[in-house]
Short mmCIF file of C-alpha atoms and ligand atoms in Angstrom, two decimals:
data_model
loop_
_atom_site.label_atom_id
_atom_site.label_comp_id
_atom_site.label_asym_id
_atom_site.label_seq_id
_atom_site.Cartn_x
_atom_site.Cartn_y
_atom_site.Cartn_z
CA UNK A 1 98.31 -79.70 22.26
CA UNK A 2 101.68 -81.02 21.20
CA UNK A 3 101.50 -78.55 18.34
CA UNK A 4 101.84 -75.35 20.31
CA UNK A 5 104.46 -76.24 22.87
CA UNK A 6 105.59 -72.64 23.23
CA UNK A 7 102.26 -71.50 24.55
CA UNK A 8 101.61 -73.98 27.31
CA UNK A 9 101.70 -72.66 30.81
CA UNK A 10 103.08 -75.89 32.25
CA UNK A 11 106.79 -75.87 33.08
CA UNK A 12 109.26 -77.86 31.01
CA UNK A 13 108.44 -81.56 30.93
CA UNK A 14 111.45 -83.04 32.67
CA UNK A 15 112.56 -81.26 35.84
CA UNK A 16 116.15 -80.15 35.49
CA UNK A 17 118.73 -79.49 38.15
CA UNK A 18 118.35 -75.95 39.50
CA UNK A 19 121.17 -73.74 38.26
CA UNK A 20 122.26 -72.48 41.63
CA UNK A 21 122.37 -75.85 43.44
CA UNK A 22 125.28 -78.20 43.62
CA UNK A 23 128.96 -77.40 43.97
CA UNK A 24 129.85 -73.91 42.71
CA UNK A 25 132.39 -73.39 39.97
CA UNK A 26 135.87 -72.72 41.26
CA UNK A 27 137.24 -69.17 41.29
CA UNK A 28 139.81 -70.20 38.66
CA UNK A 29 137.10 -71.48 36.32
CA UNK A 30 134.99 -68.35 36.57
CA UNK A 31 138.05 -66.12 36.27
CA UNK A 32 139.16 -67.94 33.14
CA UNK A 33 135.68 -67.57 31.68
CA UNK A 34 135.53 -63.88 32.61
CA UNK A 35 138.84 -63.19 30.93
CA UNK A 36 138.24 -65.29 27.84
CA UNK A 37 137.46 -63.58 24.55
CA UNK A 38 133.70 -63.32 24.01
CA UNK A 39 132.31 -66.06 21.84
CA UNK A 40 131.55 -65.01 18.26
CA UNK A 41 127.86 -64.40 17.56
CA UNK A 42 125.91 -66.89 15.51
CA UNK A 43 125.87 -66.49 11.75
CA UNK A 44 122.59 -65.94 10.00
CA UNK A 45 121.48 -68.19 7.20
CA UNK A 46 119.06 -66.32 5.02
CA UNK A 47 117.23 -69.20 3.47
CA UNK A 48 114.94 -68.49 0.60
CA UNK A 49 111.62 -70.16 1.28
CA UNK A 50 108.70 -70.49 -1.08
CA UNK A 51 105.74 -68.89 0.54
CA UNK A 52 102.04 -69.34 0.32
CA UNK A 53 99.66 -66.46 -0.22
CA UNK A 54 98.93 -64.64 3.01
CA UNK A 55 95.44 -64.23 4.33
CA UNK A 56 94.23 -63.29 7.74
CA UNK A 57 91.94 -66.21 8.29
CA UNK A 58 92.85 -69.83 7.84
CA UNK A 59 92.87 -70.14 4.04
CA UNK A 60 91.48 -73.66 4.26
CA UNK A 61 88.55 -73.45 6.68
CA UNK A 62 88.21 -69.74 7.45
CA UNK A 63 88.72 -70.15 11.19
CA UNK A 64 90.41 -67.28 13.04
CA UNK A 65 91.81 -69.56 15.73
CA UNK A 66 95.31 -69.28 14.35
CA UNK A 67 98.64 -69.42 16.15
CA UNK A 68 102.32 -69.40 15.32
CA UNK A 69 104.17 -72.69 15.52
CA UNK A 70 107.59 -71.52 16.58
CA UNK A 71 109.35 -74.74 15.61
CA UNK A 72 108.37 -74.24 11.97
CA UNK A 73 107.76 -70.47 11.88
CA UNK A 74 104.40 -71.29 10.34
CA UNK A 75 100.94 -70.19 11.26
CA UNK A 76 98.82 -73.16 12.21
CA UNK A 77 95.04 -73.28 12.21
CA UNK A 78 94.01 -74.78 15.53
CA UNK A 79 90.73 -75.89 14.00
CA UNK A 80 91.83 -77.85 10.90
CA UNK A 81 95.61 -78.01 11.55
CA UNK A 82 96.38 -76.36 8.24
CA UNK A 83 99.78 -74.58 8.27
CA UNK A 84 100.92 -71.64 6.20
CA UNK A 85 103.08 -68.54 6.20
CA UNK A 86 102.74 -64.91 5.15
CA UNK A 87 104.76 -63.51 2.27
CA UNK A 88 108.28 -62.30 2.95
CA UNK A 89 108.35 -58.52 2.78
CA UNK A 90 111.83 -58.70 1.28
CA UNK A 91 110.31 -59.74 -2.06
CA UNK A 92 106.87 -58.23 -1.59
CA UNK A 93 108.13 -54.73 -0.81
CA UNK A 94 111.20 -55.09 -3.00
CA UNK A 95 113.56 -54.55 -0.07
CA UNK A 96 117.22 -55.38 -0.45
CA UNK A 97 117.25 -54.29 -4.09
CA UNK A 98 118.01 -50.90 -5.55
CA UNK A 99 119.68 -49.59 -2.39
CA UNK A 100 122.36 -47.94 -4.54
CA UNK A 101 119.62 -45.99 -6.32
CA UNK A 102 117.69 -44.83 -3.26
CA UNK A 103 116.76 -41.13 -3.32
CA UNK A 104 115.40 -39.18 -0.38
CA UNK A 105 113.66 -40.79 2.55
CA UNK A 106 111.40 -43.68 1.64
CA UNK A 107 109.10 -44.67 4.48
CA UNK A 108 107.01 -47.83 4.36
CA UNK A 109 103.44 -47.27 5.41
CA UNK A 110 103.87 -49.00 8.75
CA UNK A 111 106.89 -46.84 9.58
CA UNK A 112 104.95 -43.61 9.14
CA UNK A 113 104.74 -40.95 11.74
CA UNK A 114 102.98 -41.92 14.91
CA UNK A 115 99.91 -39.81 15.50
CA UNK A 116 100.14 -38.87 19.17
CA UNK A 117 96.57 -37.71 19.18
CA UNK A 118 95.14 -40.95 17.90
CA UNK A 119 93.61 -43.22 20.46
CA UNK A 120 95.41 -46.41 21.43
CA UNK A 121 92.06 -48.00 22.03
CA UNK A 122 90.65 -49.63 18.93
CA UNK A 123 87.22 -51.19 18.80
CA UNK A 124 86.93 -54.24 16.57
CA UNK A 125 83.88 -56.15 15.48
CA UNK A 126 84.33 -59.86 16.06
CA UNK A 127 84.08 -61.76 12.80
CA UNK A 128 82.85 -64.82 14.64
CA UNK A 129 79.94 -63.58 16.69
CA UNK A 130 79.66 -59.89 15.88
CA UNK A 131 80.48 -58.66 19.38
CA UNK A 132 82.31 -55.35 19.74
CA UNK A 133 85.68 -55.94 21.40
CA UNK A 134 88.09 -53.28 22.61
CA UNK A 135 91.84 -53.71 22.02
CA UNK A 136 94.35 -51.46 23.72
CA UNK A 137 97.02 -51.23 21.01
CA UNK A 138 99.45 -49.64 23.44
CA UNK A 139 99.85 -52.99 25.13
CA UNK A 140 98.73 -55.64 22.70
CA UNK A 141 98.16 -55.83 18.98
CA UNK A 142 95.81 -58.75 19.18
CA UNK A 143 93.10 -60.07 21.42
CA UNK A 144 90.61 -62.84 21.65
CA UNK A 145 86.91 -62.24 21.63
CA UNK A 146 85.91 -63.11 25.18
CA UNK A 147 82.57 -64.45 23.95
CA UNK A 148 83.59 -66.88 21.22
CA UNK A 149 87.40 -66.87 21.54
CA UNK A 150 87.95 -65.93 17.89
CA UNK A 151 91.24 -64.11 17.43
CA UNK A 152 90.79 -60.45 16.60
CA UNK A 153 93.58 -59.10 14.45
CA UNK A 154 94.51 -55.46 14.29
CA UNK A 155 95.51 -55.96 10.70
CA UNK A 156 94.27 -52.71 9.28
CA UNK A 157 96.76 -49.92 9.15
CA UNK A 158 95.50 -47.86 12.02
CA UNK A 159 96.08 -44.15 11.51
CA UNK A 160 98.32 -43.84 14.57
CA UNK A 161 101.15 -45.84 13.02
CA UNK A 162 100.77 -48.62 15.57
CA UNK A 163 100.81 -51.48 13.09
CA UNK A 164 104.24 -52.39 11.70
CA UNK A 165 104.93 -53.37 8.11
CA UNK A 166 106.39 -56.72 8.94
CA UNK A 167 106.92 -59.28 11.64
CA UNK A 168 109.68 -61.81 12.11
CA UNK A 169 108.03 -64.84 13.71
CA UNK A 170 109.35 -66.58 16.80
CA UNK A 171 111.51 -69.57 15.91
CA UNK A 172 113.08 -70.65 19.20
CA UNK A 173 110.57 -72.41 21.38
CA UNK A 174 110.00 -71.44 24.96
CA UNK A 175 111.83 -74.56 26.19
CA UNK A 176 114.84 -73.74 24.04
CA UNK A 177 114.86 -70.20 25.43
CA UNK A 178 114.66 -71.48 29.02
CA UNK A 179 117.63 -73.73 28.29
CA UNK A 180 119.67 -70.79 26.91
CA UNK A 181 118.87 -68.65 29.93
CA UNK A 182 119.69 -71.49 32.31
CA UNK A 183 123.02 -71.99 30.57
CA UNK A 184 123.85 -68.26 30.63
CA UNK A 185 123.12 -67.92 34.35
CA UNK A 186 124.77 -71.26 35.09
CA UNK A 187 128.10 -69.88 33.93
CA UNK A 188 127.72 -67.00 36.38
CA UNK A 189 127.09 -68.62 39.71
CA UNK A 190 129.93 -67.77 42.02
CA UNK A 191 129.32 -64.03 42.27
CA UNK A 192 125.60 -63.84 41.54
CA UNK A 193 123.61 -61.90 44.09
CA UNK A 194 122.17 -64.36 46.66
CA UNK A 195 118.68 -63.05 46.15
CA UNK A 196 118.92 -63.51 42.39
CA UNK A 197 120.14 -67.07 42.95
CA UNK A 198 117.25 -67.80 45.24
CA UNK A 199 114.59 -66.27 43.01
CA UNK A 200 115.94 -67.49 39.66
CA UNK A 201 113.11 -69.17 37.75
CA UNK A 202 114.01 -69.21 34.05
CA UNK A 203 110.60 -70.69 33.27
CA UNK A 204 109.20 -67.19 33.89
CA UNK A 205 110.60 -66.12 30.51
CA UNK A 206 108.25 -64.06 28.33
CA UNK A 207 108.06 -63.93 24.57
CA UNK A 208 107.93 -60.30 23.42
CA UNK A 209 107.78 -58.70 20.00
CA UNK A 210 109.85 -55.52 20.18
CA UNK A 211 109.42 -52.69 17.66
CA UNK A 212 112.31 -51.79 15.37
CA UNK A 213 112.90 -49.66 12.33
CA UNK A 214 114.92 -51.48 9.72
CA UNK A 215 116.79 -49.19 7.35
CA UNK A 216 118.42 -49.54 3.94
CA UNK A 217 120.58 -46.55 3.09
CA UNK A 218 123.00 -45.16 0.56
CA UNK A 219 125.61 -42.77 1.91
CA UNK A 220 128.95 -41.14 1.39
CA UNK A 221 131.14 -40.49 4.42
CA UNK A 222 134.24 -38.28 4.48
CA UNK A 223 136.93 -37.89 7.09
CA UNK A 224 139.89 -35.59 7.54
CA UNK A 225 142.67 -35.70 10.08
CA UNK A 226 146.35 -36.19 10.75
CA UNK A 227 148.48 -39.29 10.31
CA UNK A 228 152.07 -40.04 11.26
CA UNK A 229 154.65 -42.32 9.67
CA UNK A 230 157.72 -43.32 11.65
CA UNK A 231 160.97 -42.53 9.82
CA UNK A 232 163.54 -43.44 12.45
CA UNK A 233 163.85 -45.06 15.86
CA UNK A 234 166.95 -44.95 18.06
CA UNK A 235 168.04 -45.17 21.69
CA UNK A 236 170.14 -42.85 23.79
CA UNK A 237 171.75 -43.44 27.15
CA UNK A 238 170.55 -41.30 30.01
CA UNK A 239 172.38 -42.19 33.21
CA UNK A 240 171.70 -45.88 33.84
CA UNK A 241 168.65 -45.98 31.58
CA UNK A 242 168.32 -46.13 27.82
CA UNK A 243 165.62 -43.95 26.28
CA UNK A 244 163.97 -44.68 22.92
CA UNK A 245 163.42 -41.77 20.54
CA UNK A 246 161.42 -41.55 17.34
CA UNK A 247 161.33 -39.38 14.24
CA UNK A 248 158.20 -39.16 12.10
CA UNK A 249 156.62 -37.56 9.04
CA UNK A 250 153.28 -35.84 9.65
CA UNK A 251 150.58 -36.02 6.98
CA UNK A 252 147.26 -34.33 6.38
CA UNK A 253 144.93 -37.28 5.60
CA UNK A 254 141.58 -37.31 3.78
CA UNK A 255 139.40 -40.33 3.13
CA UNK A 256 135.95 -40.83 1.72
CA UNK A 257 133.85 -43.88 0.95
CA UNK A 258 130.50 -44.49 -0.70
CA UNK A 259 128.55 -47.44 0.58
CA UNK A 260 125.14 -48.99 1.04
CA UNK A 261 123.82 -50.69 4.15
CA UNK A 262 121.15 -53.35 4.05
CA UNK A 263 118.81 -53.82 7.04
CA UNK A 264 120.46 -51.65 9.65
CA UNK A 265 118.25 -52.25 12.68
CA UNK A 266 117.34 -49.61 15.27
CA UNK A 267 115.20 -49.68 18.40
CA UNK A 268 111.77 -48.17 17.79
CA UNK A 269 110.80 -47.68 21.43
CA UNK A 270 112.33 -44.75 23.29
CA UNK A 271 112.46 -46.71 26.53
CA UNK A 272 114.88 -49.17 24.96
CA UNK A 273 116.85 -46.80 22.74
CA UNK A 274 118.81 -45.03 25.48
CA UNK A 275 122.03 -46.74 26.48
CA UNK A 276 123.65 -45.50 29.66
CA UNK A 277 124.96 -46.99 32.86
CA UNK A 278 121.65 -46.57 34.68
CA UNK A 279 119.88 -49.07 32.41
CA UNK A 280 120.48 -52.50 30.98
CA UNK A 281 119.08 -51.57 27.54
CA UNK A 282 122.37 -52.49 25.92
CA UNK A 283 121.57 -56.14 26.70
CA UNK A 284 118.68 -56.35 24.24
CA UNK A 285 120.69 -54.29 21.73
CA UNK A 286 123.54 -56.79 21.89
CA UNK A 287 121.44 -59.73 20.65
CA UNK A 288 121.00 -57.98 17.29
CA UNK A 289 121.19 -58.78 14.38
CA UNK A 290 118.13 -60.72 13.33
CA UNK A 291 117.64 -62.45 9.99
CA UNK A 292 115.33 -59.59 9.00
CA UNK A 293 115.32 -60.87 5.38
CA UNK A 294 112.89 -63.53 6.54
CA UNK A 295 110.37 -61.08 7.99
CA UNK A 296 106.87 -61.59 6.67
CA UNK A 297 103.94 -59.33 6.03
CA UNK A 298 102.22 -58.19 9.18
CA UNK A 299 99.52 -60.49 10.46
CA UNK A 300 98.41 -60.21 14.07
CA UNK A 301 98.01 -63.99 14.26
CA UNK A 302 101.77 -64.19 14.72
CA UNK A 303 101.35 -62.40 18.04
CA UNK A 304 98.99 -64.84 19.70
CA UNK A 305 100.57 -66.02 22.95
CA UNK A 306 103.18 -63.29 22.99
CA UNK A 307 103.20 -59.75 24.26
CA UNK A 308 104.28 -56.79 22.19
CA UNK A 309 105.56 -53.30 22.71
CA UNK A 310 104.46 -50.30 20.71
CA UNK A 311 106.79 -48.16 18.65
CA UNK A 312 107.03 -44.53 19.76
CA UNK A 313 110.03 -43.29 17.77
CA UNK A 314 109.57 -41.88 14.28
CA UNK A 315 111.87 -41.74 11.28
CA UNK A 316 112.59 -38.11 12.20
CA UNK A 317 113.60 -39.07 15.74
CA UNK A 318 115.98 -41.73 14.48
CA UNK A 319 117.58 -39.86 11.57
CA UNK A 320 120.41 -38.43 13.73
CA UNK A 321 121.09 -41.93 15.04
CA UNK A 322 121.17 -43.26 11.48
CA UNK A 323 123.78 -40.63 10.53
CA UNK A 324 125.80 -41.50 13.61
CA UNK A 325 125.80 -45.20 12.74
CA UNK A 326 126.64 -44.48 9.09
CA UNK A 327 129.63 -42.40 10.24
CA UNK A 328 130.81 -45.32 12.39
CA UNK A 329 130.37 -47.74 9.51
CA UNK A 330 132.30 -45.42 7.16
CA UNK A 331 135.09 -45.18 9.72
CA UNK A 332 135.39 -48.93 9.86
CA UNK A 333 135.41 -49.05 6.04
CA UNK A 334 138.31 -46.59 5.66
CA UNK A 335 140.31 -48.15 8.49
CA UNK A 336 141.99 -50.63 6.15
CA UNK A 337 143.40 -47.80 4.01
CA UNK A 338 145.47 -46.38 6.87
CA UNK A 339 148.09 -49.10 7.19
CA UNK A 340 151.02 -46.91 6.13
CA UNK A 341 150.43 -44.57 9.07
CA UNK A 342 152.15 -46.85 11.54
CA UNK A 343 152.07 -44.21 14.31
CA UNK A 344 148.32 -43.90 13.92
CA UNK A 345 145.70 -41.48 12.59
CA UNK A 346 143.73 -38.88 14.49
CA UNK A 347 140.48 -37.95 12.75
CA UNK A 348 139.48 -34.35 13.41
CA UNK A 349 136.54 -33.77 11.10
CA UNK A 350 133.87 -35.94 9.49
CA UNK A 351 130.69 -35.68 7.51
CA UNK A 352 128.06 -37.94 6.03
CA UNK A 353 125.73 -37.34 3.10
CA UNK A 354 122.76 -39.69 3.11
CA UNK A 355 121.79 -40.03 -0.53
CA UNK A 356 118.72 -42.06 0.24
CA UNK A 357 117.17 -44.22 2.90
CA UNK A 358 114.28 -46.66 3.14
CA UNK A 359 112.54 -47.35 6.44
CA UNK A 360 110.41 -50.34 7.31
CA UNK A 361 108.92 -50.96 10.72
CA UNK A 362 109.22 -54.46 12.05
CA UNK A 363 108.38 -56.53 15.10
CA UNK A 364 111.32 -58.71 16.11
CA UNK A 365 110.99 -61.66 18.51
CA UNK A 366 112.83 -61.77 21.84
CA UNK A 367 112.56 -64.09 24.82
CA UNK A 368 113.12 -62.02 27.94
CA UNK A 369 113.77 -63.13 31.48
CA UNK A 370 113.68 -60.07 33.69
CA UNK A 371 114.70 -59.61 37.28
CA UNK A 372 114.21 -56.47 39.34
CA UNK A 373 117.03 -55.88 41.80
CA UNK A 374 115.47 -54.08 44.70
CA UNK A 375 118.53 -52.66 46.46
CA UNK A 376 119.84 -50.94 43.32
CA UNK A 377 116.42 -50.38 41.69
CA UNK A 378 117.74 -51.85 38.47
CA UNK A 379 115.94 -54.09 36.01
CA UNK A 380 118.18 -56.91 34.85
CA UNK A 381 117.49 -58.99 31.76
CA UNK A 382 118.62 -62.15 30.16
CA UNK A 383 117.47 -61.83 26.56
CA UNK A 384 117.46 -64.50 23.86
CA UNK A 385 117.23 -63.68 20.17
CA UNK A 386 114.29 -65.89 19.23
CA UNK A 387 115.71 -66.44 15.73
CA UNK A 388 119.44 -66.99 16.20
CA UNK A 389 119.51 -68.04 19.85
CA UNK A 390 122.12 -65.40 20.67
CA UNK A 391 121.86 -64.79 24.40
CA UNK A 392 123.02 -61.85 26.47
CA UNK A 393 122.22 -60.85 29.98
CA UNK A 394 122.93 -58.89 33.08
CA UNK A 395 123.24 -60.85 36.30
CA UNK A 396 123.23 -58.84 39.56
CA UNK A 397 126.44 -59.39 41.50
CA UNK A 398 127.13 -59.82 45.16
CA UNK A 399 129.46 -56.89 45.77
CA UNK A 400 131.07 -58.25 48.93
CA UNK A 401 131.88 -61.61 47.32
CA UNK A 402 133.35 -59.82 44.33
CA UNK A 403 135.47 -57.54 46.52
CA UNK A 404 136.62 -60.51 48.59
CA UNK A 405 137.74 -62.32 45.44
CA UNK A 406 139.50 -59.22 44.11
CA UNK A 407 141.34 -58.80 47.42
CA UNK A 408 142.34 -62.47 47.39
CA UNK A 409 143.90 -62.11 43.96
CA UNK A 410 145.47 -58.78 44.92
CA UNK A 411 146.99 -60.18 48.10
CA UNK A 412 148.38 -63.16 46.20
CA UNK A 413 150.05 -60.92 43.59
CA UNK A 414 151.33 -58.60 46.31
CA UNK A 415 152.91 -61.61 48.02
CA UNK A 416 154.79 -62.50 44.85
CA UNK A 417 155.88 -58.89 44.34
CA UNK A 418 157.12 -58.72 47.94
CA UNK A 419 159.03 -61.97 47.54
CA UNK A 420 160.74 -60.67 44.38
CA UNK A 421 161.71 -57.45 46.13
CA UNK A 422 163.13 -59.33 49.13
CA UNK A 423 164.90 -61.77 46.83
CA UNK A 424 166.64 -59.11 44.74
CA UNK A 425 167.38 -56.59 47.48
CA UNK B 1 149.17 -44.51 48.11
CA UNK B 2 151.02 -41.22 47.61
CA UNK B 3 153.59 -42.36 50.19
CA UNK B 4 154.08 -45.46 48.08
CA UNK B 5 154.57 -43.29 44.99
CA UNK B 6 157.17 -41.15 46.74
CA UNK B 7 159.02 -44.26 47.83
CA UNK B 8 158.77 -45.64 44.33
CA UNK B 9 160.39 -42.55 42.83
CA UNK B 10 163.22 -42.80 45.34
CA UNK B 11 163.89 -46.43 44.48
CA UNK B 12 163.69 -45.82 40.73
CA UNK B 13 166.26 -43.08 41.12
CA UNK B 14 168.58 -45.33 43.10
CA UNK B 15 168.27 -48.10 40.50
CA UNK B 16 169.27 -50.95 42.83
CA UNK B 17 167.50 -54.34 42.78
CA UNK B 18 163.91 -54.84 41.54
CA UNK B 19 161.94 -51.60 41.22
CA UNK B 20 159.49 -50.99 44.04
CA UNK B 21 156.69 -50.25 41.59
CA UNK B 22 156.07 -53.96 41.22
CA UNK B 23 154.28 -53.53 44.56
CA UNK B 24 151.52 -51.99 42.44
CA UNK B 25 150.86 -55.51 41.14
CA UNK B 26 148.63 -56.19 44.16
CA UNK B 27 146.21 -53.24 43.82
CA UNK B 28 146.27 -53.49 40.01
CA UNK B 29 145.48 -57.20 40.16
CA UNK B 30 142.64 -56.63 42.61
CA UNK B 31 141.12 -53.88 40.47
CA UNK B 32 141.57 -55.89 37.28
CA UNK B 33 139.91 -58.91 38.85
CA UNK B 34 137.01 -56.83 40.09
CA UNK B 35 136.31 -55.34 36.65
CA UNK B 36 136.80 -58.56 34.73
CA UNK B 37 134.23 -60.38 36.84
CA UNK B 38 131.84 -57.43 37.02
CA UNK B 39 131.85 -57.15 33.23
CA UNK B 40 131.36 -60.88 32.82
CA UNK B 41 128.22 -60.73 34.97
CA UNK B 42 126.75 -57.38 33.98
CA UNK B 43 127.91 -57.12 30.34
CA UNK B 44 127.44 -53.36 30.59
CA UNK B 45 130.12 -52.81 27.92
CA UNK B 46 128.43 -54.88 25.21
CA UNK B 47 126.44 -53.64 22.23
CA UNK B 48 125.47 -54.69 18.72
CA UNK B 49 128.49 -54.45 16.41
CA UNK B 50 126.56 -52.98 13.48
CA UNK B 51 129.79 -51.91 11.75
CA UNK B 52 130.58 -55.59 11.32
CA UNK B 53 127.23 -57.39 11.44
CA UNK B 54 125.33 -55.36 8.86
CA UNK B 55 125.33 -56.12 5.13
CA UNK B 56 127.56 -53.36 3.80
CA UNK B 57 128.50 -52.87 0.17
CA UNK B 58 131.27 -50.30 -0.15
CA UNK B 59 132.91 -48.77 -3.21
CA UNK B 60 136.72 -48.44 -3.12
CA UNK B 61 137.95 -45.93 -0.53
CA UNK B 62 139.03 -42.60 -2.04
CA UNK B 63 141.45 -40.13 -0.54
CA UNK B 64 144.81 -38.49 -0.50
CA UNK B 65 147.50 -37.45 1.92
CA UNK B 66 150.06 -34.67 1.96
CA UNK B 67 153.19 -34.38 4.05
CA UNK B 68 152.90 -31.21 6.13
CA UNK B 69 155.48 -31.56 8.89
CA UNK B 70 158.33 -33.60 10.32
CA UNK B 71 158.97 -34.55 13.94
CA UNK B 72 162.72 -34.98 14.30
CA UNK B 73 162.86 -36.21 17.88
CA UNK B 74 160.12 -37.39 20.24
CA UNK B 75 159.72 -39.93 23.01
CA UNK B 76 156.12 -40.65 21.98
CA UNK B 77 155.87 -44.00 20.23
CA UNK B 78 152.60 -43.05 18.51
CA UNK B 79 150.41 -40.11 17.49
CA UNK B 80 148.41 -38.23 20.13
CA UNK B 81 144.70 -39.04 20.22
CA UNK B 82 144.68 -41.94 17.77
CA UNK B 83 140.97 -42.55 17.11
CA UNK B 84 141.23 -44.44 13.84
CA UNK B 85 139.89 -47.63 15.45
CA UNK B 86 137.37 -45.92 17.72
CA UNK B 87 134.62 -45.94 15.14
CA UNK B 88 131.94 -44.64 17.47
CA UNK B 89 133.88 -41.70 18.86
CA UNK B 90 132.43 -38.69 17.04
CA UNK B 91 134.56 -35.73 16.00
CA UNK B 92 133.66 -32.28 14.67
CA UNK B 93 131.08 -32.37 11.88
CA UNK B 94 132.41 -30.63 8.79
CA UNK B 95 128.97 -29.48 7.81
ZN1 ZN C 501 91.65 -74.04 9.27
ZN1 ZN C 502 83.27 -63.32 19.01
#
């Protein structure tokens, strides 16, 4: 039992102090935190591990009662305790190499077009007892036989594109995720909505594999616009005031850059791919990137104890988004070549030629604590990257408390301004 | 607020003592406080910085520039519509 700590239903062993009890942080503390620069994201160590051959059953005893041990990222056989890991797709599929020679659109088999007509319901024959078990692949990619509890793996490439090429196993345990979420909310106590404070139970966190398309691409981006270089600066007197004037040379500017990107990661579910003010989808987007180099060949055993979401966006749907992101990347690449234009550059036209791209579909692991705010009908998340531990969230605020604080600060500043005016009048 | 602005213009023109526009410190401070805290809680402005956090291998930047005009006298301290650092702001596609 100690082996699969992330799957137990019992709450964390030692009871910890509830986040929203005790003395609140002072306004100054929270203000300082709110104004501070965001902390830099964690760096990713892409460690090269030697991997065992992947098989769907326990390679030692043949049992299908296999689970992921998050602490080690290994699959563990619950019958004989043997541990192993699937092959990294990086080497197996030859990803990460030859990006500068990519031609056309290369799509890994698991990233193929989703067949809308194909049924989500797959019937599997249990290898343990022979019973026919139905798995709804729209909601789960694995199931247990309810007769003999053998794990049924949807390992075959089903024709509807439901099975990804690769999976990045959970690494952070459930307890570690709870701690991250507790810490994130704990720094946001003063203005949290009272109902959120009352109902905050970080132990309700869920481990979810979310679908992504991971892209290698080769591209050339070009930009044209106008840049200005200051040639002179002087002041003139105008009544009691001095006015600063400038003279400048105007240039027509062109830039282009060829580059490759390795493992650009895009949401594969339409529900999560739209970022606007009516959703909190940007929260899960912000905890990217993942150490996708360590993703291993798909094996449904990795999903035991977690939920998963099905991909519904195809390569064709995401190609415009890829071009958009490549244009942004190219812009950031040429930025350093604009130093001489000290009055700035205004880009007016741009284009990108994608020489080649390679698409792999991947399940990436996220711990999600969700909270539905009834009065605004908004779903809030605190999401933890289950590889790097990067945490981001949306905490519903108490509007009246926030306005009261803003007015307090405003009144204080106004008092100072008034005093200065009176003092100098 | 518009009354305050009118008053402000009057005082600026007279040029005596501290300018009245420092009275805007109160409302500006209140608004700034509101947005700073709101953003800290809701994080609605955050997203994945793929321009920085993706493995990118770029060849040297190519390009040229050509002087086309001269501005001999302006009060603007910088170019209009500088978008060189707004990587995600899209402009006209050339083709
Ligand atoms: Zn075994
Ligand atoms: Zn069975």
